[in-house]
Coordinates of C-alpha atoms and ligand atoms in Angstrom, one line a residue:
X177 CA -9.0 62.3 -67.5
X178 CA -8.6 62.4 -71.4
X179 CA -9.9 65.5 -73.1
X180 CA -12.1 63.5 -75.4
X181 CA -13.9 61.9 -72.5
X182 CA -17.7 62.8 -72.5
X183 CA -19.1 63.2 -69.0
X184 CA -22.5 62.8 -67.5
X185 CA -24.1 62.9 -64.1
X186 CA -25.5 59.3 -64.7
X187 CA -24.4 56.7 -67.2
X188 CA -26.9 53.8 -67.5
X189 CA -25.6 50.6 -69.0
X190 CA -28.5 48.8 -70.8
X191 CA -31.7 50.2 -72.5
X192 CA -34.1 47.6 -71.2
X193 CA -37.0 48.1 -68.8
X194 CA -34.9 49.0 -65.7
X195 CA -32.4 51.1 -67.5
X196 CA -34.9 53.1 -69.6
X197 CA -37.1 53.8 -66.5
X198 CA -34.1 54.9 -64.4
X199 CA -32.7 57.1 -67.2
X200 CA -35.9 58.9 -68.0
X201 CA -36.8 59.4 -64.4
X202 CA -33.3 60.7 -63.5
X203 CA -33.4 63.1 -66.5
X204 CA -36.8 64.3 -65.4
X205 CA -35.2 65.3 -62.1
X206 CA -32.6 67.4 -64.0
X207 CA -29.7 64.9 -64.2
X208 CA -27.6 64.8 -67.4
X209 CA -28.0 61.2 -68.4
X210 CA -26.6 58.8 -71.1
X211 CA -27.7 55.2 -71.9
X212 CA -25.3 52.7 -73.5
X213 CA -27.0 49.9 -75.5
X214 CA -25.3 47.4 -77.8
X215 CA -28.5 45.7 -78.9
X216 CA -31.9 47.2 -79.7
X217 CA -33.4 49.7 -77.4
X218 CA -36.2 48.1 -75.4
X219 CA -34.3 45.1 -73.9
X220 CA -35.6 41.7 -73.3
X221 CA -39.2 42.7 -72.4
X222 CA -39.9 44.7 -75.6
X223 CA -37.6 43.0 -78.1
X224 CA -37.5 39.3 -77.2
X225 CA -39.6 38.7 -74.2
X226 CA -42.9 39.8 -72.6
X227 CA -44.3 41.9 -75.4
X228 CA -43.7 39.7 -78.5
X229 CA -44.5 36.6 -76.3
X230 CA -47.9 38.1 -75.3
X231 CA -48.7 39.0 -78.9
X232 CA -48.0 35.3 -79.8
X233 CA -50.2 34.3 -76.9
X234 CA -53.1 36.3 -78.4
X235 CA -52.5 34.9 -81.8
X236 CA -52.4 31.3 -80.5
X237 CA -55.6 31.7 -78.6
X238 CA -57.7 31.8 -81.8
X239 CA -57.3 28.0 -82.1
X240 CA -59.6 27.4 -79.1
X241 CA -62.0 30.2 -80.0
X242 CA -62.4 28.9 -83.6
X243 CA -62.8 25.4 -82.2
X244 CA -65.6 26.7 -79.9
X245 CA -67.3 28.8 -82.5
X246 CA -69.9 26.2 -83.7
X247 CA -71.1 25.8 -80.1
X248 CA -71.8 29.5 -80.1
X249 CA -73.8 29.5 -83.3
X250 CA -70.9 30.5 -85.6
X251 CA -70.7 28.0 -88.5
X252 CA -68.0 27.9 -91.1
X253 CA -69.2 28.6 -94.7
X254 CA -68.4 25.6 -96.9
X255 CA -65.0 26.0 -98.6
X256 CA -64.3 29.2 -96.6
X257 CA -62.4 27.8 -93.7
X258 CA -59.6 29.5 -91.8
X259 CA -56.0 28.2 -91.5
X260 CA -53.2 29.3 -89.3
X261 CA -50.2 30.9 -90.9
X262 CA -47.6 31.2 -88.1
X263 CA -45.1 32.9 -90.5
X264 CA -47.5 35.7 -91.0
X265 CA -48.1 36.1 -87.3
X266 CA -44.4 36.1 -86.5
X267 CA -43.8 38.8 -89.2
X268 CA -46.6 40.9 -87.8
X269 CA -45.1 40.6 -84.3
X270 CA -41.7 41.6 -85.5
X271 CA -43.2 44.7 -87.1
X272 CA -44.9 45.6 -83.9
X273 CA -41.6 45.2 -82.0
X274 CA -39.9 47.5 -84.6
X275 CA -42.6 50.1 -83.9
X276 CA -42.1 49.9 -80.2
X277 CA -38.3 50.0 -80.6
X278 CA -38.7 53.3 -82.5
X279 CA -41.1 54.6 -79.9
X280 CA -38.7 53.9 -77.1
X281 CA -35.8 55.7 -78.9
X282 CA -38.1 58.7 -79.4
X283 CA -39.1 58.7 -75.7
X284 CA -35.4 58.8 -74.7
X285 CA -34.8 61.7 -77.1
X286 CA -37.9 63.5 -75.7
X287 CA -36.6 63.0 -72.1
X288 CA -33.3 64.5 -73.1
X289 CA -31.3 61.3 -72.5
X290 CA -28.3 60.7 -74.8
X291 CA -28.3 57.2 -76.5
X292 CA -24.8 55.8 -76.9
X293 CA -25.0 52.8 -79.2
X294 CA -22.4 50.1 -78.4
X295 CA -21.2 47.7 -75.8
X296 CA -19.9 49.0 -72.5
X297 CA -16.6 48.0 -70.8
X298 CA -15.4 49.5 -67.5
X299 CA -12.0 51.2 -67.7
X300 CA -12.1 52.1 -64.0
X301 CA -14.7 52.9 -61.3
X302 CA -15.8 56.1 -63.1
X303 CA -15.0 55.5 -66.8
X304 CA -16.5 53.2 -69.4
X305 CA -15.4 52.5 -73.0
X306 CA -18.3 52.2 -75.4
X307 CA -17.5 50.1 -78.5
X308 CA -19.8 50.7 -81.5
X309 CA -20.7 48.0 -84.1
X310 CA -18.1 49.6 -86.4
X311 CA -15.4 49.0 -83.8
X312 CA -14.9 52.7 -82.7
X313 CA -14.5 53.3 -79.0
X314 CA -15.6 56.4 -77.1
X315 CA -14.7 57.1 -73.5
X316 CA -17.5 58.2 -71.2
X317 CA -17.2 59.2 -67.5
X318 CA -20.0 59.7 -65.0
X319 CA -20.4 60.6 -61.4
X320 CA -22.8 57.6 -61.0
X321 CA -23.2 54.5 -63.1
X322 CA -26.2 52.2 -63.2
X323 CA -25.8 48.7 -64.4
X324 CA -29.0 47.4 -66.0
X325 CA -27.8 45.0 -68.6
X326 CA -30.3 42.3 -67.9
X327 CA -29.9 38.6 -68.4
X328 CA -29.6 36.0 -71.2
X329 CA -31.0 32.5 -71.6
X330 CA -28.8 29.6 -70.6
X331 CA -28.4 26.2 -72.2
X332 CA -28.1 23.0 -70.2
X333 CA -24.7 21.3 -70.2
X334 CA -25.6 18.5 -72.6
X335 CA -24.1 17.4 -75.9
X336 CA -25.4 19.3 -78.8
X337 CA -27.0 22.0 -76.7
X338 CA -25.9 24.6 -79.3
X339 CA -28.2 22.9 -81.8
X340 CA -31.3 23.9 -79.8
X341 CA -33.1 27.2 -79.8
X342 CA -33.3 29.5 -76.8
X343 CA -36.4 31.7 -76.4
X344 CA -34.7 34.7 -78.2
X345 CA -34.4 32.5 -81.4
X346 CA -38.1 31.7 -81.6
X347 CA -39.0 35.3 -82.4
X348 CA -36.7 35.3 -85.4
X349 CA -38.1 32.1 -87.0
X350 CA -39.5 32.5 -90.5
X351 CA -41.7 29.3 -90.1
X352 CA -42.5 26.8 -87.5
X353 CA -41.7 23.1 -87.8
X354 CA -44.3 20.4 -87.4
X355 CA -42.9 19.1 -84.1
X356 CA -41.0 20.9 -81.4
X357 CA -39.5 19.4 -78.2
X358 CA -39.3 21.8 -75.3
X359 CA -37.0 21.2 -72.4
X360 CA -38.0 22.8 -69.1
X361 CA -41.0 23.3 -66.8
X362 CA -40.7 27.0 -66.0
X363 CA -42.3 30.2 -67.3
X364 CA -40.8 30.1 -70.8
X365 CA -41.3 26.4 -71.4
X366 CA -45.0 26.5 -70.3
X367 CA -45.8 29.7 -72.2
X368 CA -44.1 28.5 -75.4
X369 CA -45.6 25.0 -75.2
X370 CA -49.1 26.6 -75.3
X371 CA -48.1 29.2 -78.0
X372 CA -46.6 26.6 -80.3
X373 CA -49.5 24.1 -79.7
X374 CA -52.0 26.9 -80.4
X375 CA -50.2 27.7 -83.7
X376 CA -50.6 24.1 -84.8
X377 CA -47.2 22.6 -83.8
X378 CA -47.0 19.1 -82.2
X379 CA -45.4 19.9 -78.8
X380 CA -43.5 17.5 -76.5
X381 CA -42.5 19.2 -73.2
X382 CA -39.9 17.4 -71.1
X383 CA -39.8 18.4 -67.4
X384 CA -37.1 16.9 -65.2
X385 CA -39.0 17.1 -62.0
X386 CA -42.4 15.8 -61.0
X387 CA -44.3 18.8 -62.0
X388 CA -44.1 22.2 -63.8
X389 CA -43.5 25.5 -62.2
X390 CA -41.4 24.8 -59.1
X391 CA -42.1 27.3 -56.4
X392 CA -45.7 28.0 -57.5
X393 CA -48.7 26.8 -55.5
X394 CA -48.6 23.0 -56.1
X395 CA -52.4 22.6 -56.6
X396 CA -52.5 25.4 -59.2
X397 CA -49.4 24.2 -61.1
X398 CA -50.8 20.6 -61.1
X399 CA -54.1 21.8 -62.5
X400 CA -52.3 23.8 -65.3
X401 CA -50.2 20.8 -66.0
X402 CA -53.2 18.5 -66.4
X403 CA -55.0 21.2 -68.5
X404 CA -52.0 21.4 -70.9
X405 CA -51.9 17.7 -71.2
X406 CA -55.6 17.6 -71.9
X407 CA -55.3 20.2 -74.7
X408 CA -52.8 17.9 -76.5
X409 CA -49.4 18.9 -75.2
X410 CA -47.3 15.8 -74.7
X411 CA -46.0 16.9 -71.3
X412 CA -43.8 14.4 -69.6
X413 CA -42.3 14.7 -66.1
X414 CA -39.3 13.0 -64.6
X415 CA -37.5 13.2 -68.0
X416 CA -33.8 14.4 -68.1
X417 CA -32.4 15.5 -71.4
X418 CA -29.0 13.9 -72.3
X419 CA -28.1 15.1 -75.9
X420 CA -29.4 16.8 -79.0
X421 CA -28.3 15.4 -82.4
X422 CA -28.9 16.1 -86.0
X423 CA -30.7 13.5 -88.0
X424 CA -29.4 12.3 -91.3
X425 CA -32.8 12.8 -92.9
X426 CA -33.0 16.4 -91.5
X427 CA -34.3 17.8 -88.3
X428 CA -33.1 17.0 -84.8
X429 CA -33.5 14.3 -82.2
X430 CA -33.4 14.8 -78.4
X431 CA -32.1 11.8 -76.4
X432 CA -33.1 11.5 -72.8
X433 CA -31.0 10.1 -69.9
X434 CA -33.2 7.0 -70.0
X435 CA -32.4 6.4 -73.6
X436 CA -35.7 7.6 -75.2
X437 CA -35.4 9.5 -78.4
X438 CA -37.7 12.3 -79.7
X439 CA -37.4 13.4 -83.3
X440 CA -38.5 16.9 -84.1
X441 CA -37.9 20.0 -86.3
X442 CA -36.5 22.0 -83.4
X443 CA -35.7 21.9 -79.7
X444 CA -36.4 24.8 -77.4
X445 CA -34.1 25.0 -74.4
X446 CA -36.1 26.9 -71.8
X447 CA -33.9 26.1 -68.8
X448 CA -33.4 29.4 -67.2
X449 CA -31.7 32.7 -67.6
X450 CA -28.6 34.3 -66.0
X451 CA -27.2 37.8 -65.6
X452 CA -25.4 39.1 -68.8
X453 CA -22.0 40.1 -67.4
X454 CA -19.8 39.2 -70.4
X455 CA -17.6 42.0 -71.6
X456 CA -18.3 44.4 -68.8
X457 CA -15.0 43.9 -67.0
X458 CA -16.6 44.6 -63.7
X459 CA -13.2 43.8 -62.0
X460 CA -11.7 46.9 -63.6
X461 CA -14.2 49.0 -61.7
X462 CA -14.0 46.8 -58.5
X463 CA -17.7 45.9 -58.7
X464 CA -18.3 42.7 -56.7
X465 CA -19.9 39.7 -58.4
X466 CA -21.3 36.8 -56.4
X467 CA -22.6 33.6 -58.0
X468 CA -22.5 35.4 -61.4
X469 CA -24.8 38.2 -60.3
X470 CA -24.3 41.7 -58.9
X471 CA -25.5 41.9 -55.3
X472 CA -27.0 45.2 -54.3
X473 CA -28.5 46.8 -51.1
X474 CA -32.0 48.0 -50.6
X475 CA -31.1 51.3 -52.4
X476 CA -29.8 49.3 -55.4
X477 CA -26.2 50.2 -54.6
X478 CA -23.4 47.7 -55.3
X479 CA -20.3 47.4 -53.1
X480 CA -19.3 50.8 -54.5
X481 CA -21.4 53.7 -53.4
X482 CA -21.6 55.4 -56.8
X483 CA -22.3 52.2 -58.9
X484 CA -25.8 50.8 -58.8
X485 CA -27.5 47.8 -60.4
X486 CA -31.2 47.0 -61.1
X487 CA -33.2 44.3 -62.8
X488 CA -32.2 40.8 -64.0
X489 CA -28.4 41.5 -63.6
X490 CA -29.0 41.4 -59.8
X491 CA -31.0 38.1 -60.2
X492 CA -33.6 38.8 -57.5
X493 CA -37.2 38.9 -58.8
X494 CA -36.6 38.9 -62.6
X495 CA -39.7 40.6 -63.8
X496 CA -40.2 43.7 -65.9
X497 CA -42.3 45.8 -63.4
X498 CA -39.8 45.0 -60.6
X499 CA -36.9 46.3 -62.7
X500 CA -38.8 49.4 -63.7
X501 CA -39.7 50.1 -60.0
X502 CA -36.1 49.5 -59.0
X503 CA -34.9 51.9 -61.7
X504 CA -37.4 54.6 -60.7
X505 CA -36.8 54.2 -57.0
X506 CA -33.0 54.6 -57.6
X507 CA -33.6 57.8 -59.7
X508 CA -36.2 59.3 -57.3
X509 CA -33.9 58.7 -54.3
X510 CA -30.7 59.9 -55.9
X511 CA -31.9 62.8 -58.1
X512 CA -35.4 63.6 -57.1
X513 CA -35.0 64.2 -53.3
X514 CA -37.7 61.5 -52.8
X515 CA -35.9 58.6 -51.1
X516 CA -37.8 55.3 -51.4
X517 CA -37.2 51.6 -51.5
X518 CA -39.0 49.0 -53.6
X519 CA -41.8 47.0 -52.0
X520 CA -40.9 43.3 -52.8
X521 CA -43.6 42.1 -50.4
X522 CA -46.4 41.2 -52.7
X523 CA -45.3 40.9 -56.3
X524 CA -48.0 39.4 -58.5
X525 CA -46.8 36.9 -61.1
X526 CA -48.5 35.3 -64.1
X527 CA -47.7 32.5 -66.5
X528 CA -49.3 33.3 -69.8
X529 CA -50.2 29.7 -70.6
X530 CA -53.6 28.4 -71.6
X531 CA -55.3 28.6 -69.2
X532 CA -53.3 31.4 -67.4
X533 CA -51.9 30.8 -64.0
X534 CA -51.5 33.9 -61.8
X535 CA -50.6 34.3 -58.2
X536 CA -49.8 36.8 -55.4
X537 CA -48.5 36.1 -52.0
X538 CA -47.7 32.7 -50.5
X539 CA -48.4 29.4 -52.0
X540 CA -50.1 26.8 -49.7
X541 CA -46.7 25.0 -49.3
X542 CA -44.8 28.2 -48.5
X543 CA -47.5 29.3 -46.0
X544 CA -47.3 25.9 -44.2
X545 CA -43.5 26.2 -44.2
X546 CA -43.6 29.7 -42.7
X547 CA -46.6 29.5 -40.3
X548 CA -47.2 25.7 -39.8
X549 CA -50.1 23.7 -41.2
X550 CA -52.3 24.3 -38.1
X551 CA -51.9 28.1 -38.5
X552 CA -53.4 28.4 -42.0
X553 CA -56.5 27.3 -43.9
X554 CA -57.3 27.1 -47.5
X555 CA -60.5 28.1 -49.4
X556 CA -61.0 27.1 -53.0
X557 CA -63.5 27.1 -55.8
X558 CA -63.0 24.8 -58.7
X559 CA -65.6 24.7 -61.5
X560 CA -66.2 24.9 -65.2
X561 CA -66.6 28.6 -66.2
X562 CA -69.8 29.7 -67.9
X563 CA -67.8 30.8 -70.9
X564 CA -67.1 27.1 -71.6
X565 CA -70.6 25.9 -70.8
X566 CA -72.0 25.7 -74.4
X567 CA -68.8 24.2 -75.8
X568 CA -69.0 21.7 -72.9
X569 CA -65.3 21.6 -72.5
X570 CA -62.7 22.0 -69.8
X571 CA -60.4 22.9 -68.2
X572 CA -61.8 23.8 -64.9
X573 CA -60.8 27.1 -63.3
X574 CA -59.3 27.2 -59.8
X575 CA -59.5 30.1 -57.4
X576 CA -57.7 29.7 -54.1
X577 CA -57.1 31.7 -51.0
X578 CA -54.5 30.8 -48.4
X579 CA -55.5 32.4 -45.1
X580 CA -53.8 32.8 -41.7
X581 CA -56.1 31.5 -39.0
X582 CA -55.0 33.9 -36.2
X583 CA -55.2 37.2 -38.1
X584 CA -57.7 36.0 -40.8
X585 CA -55.2 37.7 -43.2
X586 CA -55.1 36.5 -46.9
X587 CA -51.6 35.3 -47.3
X588 CA -51.9 34.1 -50.9
X589 CA -54.3 34.4 -53.8
X590 CA -54.0 32.0 -56.7
X591 CA -56.0 31.5 -59.9
X592 CA -55.8 29.2 -62.9
X593 CA -58.2 30.3 -65.7
X594 CA -58.8 32.8 -68.4
X595 CA -57.9 36.4 -67.5
X596 CA -56.2 35.2 -64.3
X597 CA -53.5 37.8 -64.7
X598 CA -56.0 40.6 -65.0
X599 CA -57.9 39.4 -61.9
X600 CA -54.8 38.7 -59.7
X601 CA -53.4 42.2 -60.5
X602 CA -56.5 43.6 -58.7
X603 CA -56.4 41.1 -55.9
X604 CA -52.7 42.1 -55.3
X605 CA -54.0 45.5 -54.1
X606 CA -56.1 43.8 -51.4
X607 CA -53.4 41.3 -50.4
X608 CA -50.8 44.1 -50.3
X609 CA -53.0 46.1 -48.0
X610 CA -53.3 43.1 -45.6
X611 CA -56.9 42.3 -46.5
X612 CA -58.6 39.6 -44.3
X613 CA -60.9 36.8 -45.5
X614 CA -63.7 38.9 -43.8
X615 CA -62.7 41.8 -46.1
X616 CA -63.1 39.6 -49.1
X617 CA -66.4 38.3 -47.8
X618 CA -67.7 41.8 -47.2
X619 CA -67.0 42.7 -50.8
X620 CA -70.1 42.5 -53.0
X621 CA -69.9 40.0 -55.7
X622 CA -70.0 41.1 -59.4
X623 CA -72.3 38.6 -61.0
X624 CA -72.0 36.7 -63.2
X625 CA -68.2 36.6 -63.3
X626 CA -65.5 34.1 -62.5
X627 CA -63.7 36.4 -60.1
X628 CA -66.8 36.8 -57.9
X629 CA -65.9 33.4 -56.5
X630 CA -63.0 35.1 -54.6
X631 CA -65.6 37.0 -52.5
X632 CA -68.2 34.2 -52.1
X633 CA -66.1 31.3 -50.9
X634 CA -67.7 29.6 -47.9
X635 CA -65.9 29.8 -44.6
Ligands
NAP738 P1 -37.3 29.1 -64.9 O1 -38.7 29.6 -64.7 O2 -36.2 29.2 -63.9 O3 -37.4 27.6 -65.4 C1 -36.3 26.8 -65.8 C2 -36.8 25.4 -66.0 O4 -35.8 24.7 -66.6 C3 -37.2 24.7 -64.7 O5 -38.3 23.9 -65.0 C4 -35.9 23.8 -64.4 O6 -36.2 22.7 -63.7 C5 -35.5 23.5 -65.8 N1 -34.1 23.2 -66.0 C6 -33.0 23.9 -65.6 N2 -31.9 23.3 -65.9 C7 -32.2 22.1 -66.6 C8 -31.5 21.1 -67.2 N3 -30.2 21.1 -67.1 N4 -32.2 20.1 -67.7 C9 -33.5 20.1 -67.7 N5 -34.3 21.0 -67.2 C10 -33.6 22.1 -66.6 O7 -36.7 29.8 -66.2 P2 -37.3 30.3 -67.6 O8 -38.6 29.6 -67.9 O9 -36.2 30.1 -68.6 O10 -37.6 31.8 -67.3 C11 -36.5 32.6 -66.8 C12 -37.0 33.8 -66.0 O11 -37.6 34.7 -66.9 C13 -38.1 33.4 -65.0 O12 -37.6 33.1 -63.8 C14 -38.8 34.7 -64.9 O13 -38.2 35.5 -64.0 C15 -38.7 35.3 -66.3 N6 -39.9 35.1 -67.1 C16 -41.1 35.6 -66.6 C17 -42.3 35.5 -67.4 C18 -43.6 36.0 -66.9 O14 -43.5 36.8 -66.0 N7 -44.7 35.6 -67.4 C19 -42.2 34.8 -68.6 C20 -41.0 34.3 -69.0 C21 -39.9 34.5 -68.3 P3 -36.3 22.7 -62.1 O15 -37.5 23.4 -61.7 O16 -36.3 21.2 -61.8 O17 -35.0 23.4 -61.7

């Protein structure tokens, strides 16, 4: 090995949620650790995902609160109205992201983890070249390597796709156009449809299938879809995009396969993400790639026993808390003498739309597929929450339990409504522990609340 090669016990590729968690935990167990990052420390979640998105969700929510204000006795003073300035919100969000980025760098330093800025490329199974922005390369070797480079948004294979934005681009905008077309019906499409609509943008959302959020409980997803349409999002289903073109008069137009044209100031392509493997030269190390992702075993090991992978690059459950737990489980098992595996059994999920949709366990459809329709039953409550009573507005909230008849076990717990994510996070403890419907019924209601309906549903 070359004399100028730096060496570590663990080299982590990627300073996102999974990589940072693994690096700090391994260092806390006494390992000498370095992290390679070509972009900003924090990864998708902190820099261009969960965190700035949620800040925009909070900002966009004011539209509804302000609209409701008169029904609560809050009247605007003449000539002293409020207007939305999305540019100001976007700038504030970027500043908060900068603050968090600095914090994460500080936390690495504090943990004794070396940060190697640059892009990683495997030389062989133990060595990696790190190329800095200035073009200098340094060679690093390690006993173990953890690949935690995450994913990137994809664009559909349509003409002019490069003219559209992906979600990363939205956080960099200096202003929002009057009208945006969103392609997709998944997490990102639904969340941004609500954010943009809340910030005053005229939103058209084009979904190629019959409803949004494939894989989610159908009743819950349908209620969210109807709620989004009611609040003014022009959400159309069964629409397939064909091309994006520039307009002579400025702006863009999106043409659909059926020949319809939507003019707008911007197109957001929210059509999925895939592992970011470009430039890694995994073949040089002999790391196996299947369907553009790195397969791993229950201990996060790749086909090579000293190279591991966690998070979106493995394309399993692509959520921040899952990546963090995978990173920590790897570090605890490998360096902390505390072998453990990640519990993928009951992972709660939320779509931060308006209203929120959150879920843990099986959807009604998945429960029927797994257990048969005679083996399960469904309990639900659907009503207008008290918070909206004075404003006399929708949408309704939905709380739903999917229960196995034989065992009485709650297989799935779903909610559409304000604070659904906060409520389902707690319900996930019960579902994860194997709670039965009788356990839910035995729990005293907390009145008046929306969540109390989960423990008062008739049998
Ligand atoms: P997604 O949830 O997989 O949704 C992709 C959407 O794009 C689907 O509606 C899909 O339709 C549609 N689509 C795919 N190719 C298309 C094409 N060629 N033309 C038209 N529509 C097309 O992906 P995402 O919303 O981009 O999010 C990516 C991942 O990020 C998620 O899976 C999740 O893991 C993570 N994420 C999580 C959160 C959260 O936890 N709140 C938020 C954002 C992102 P079909 O359903 O018909 O395939």
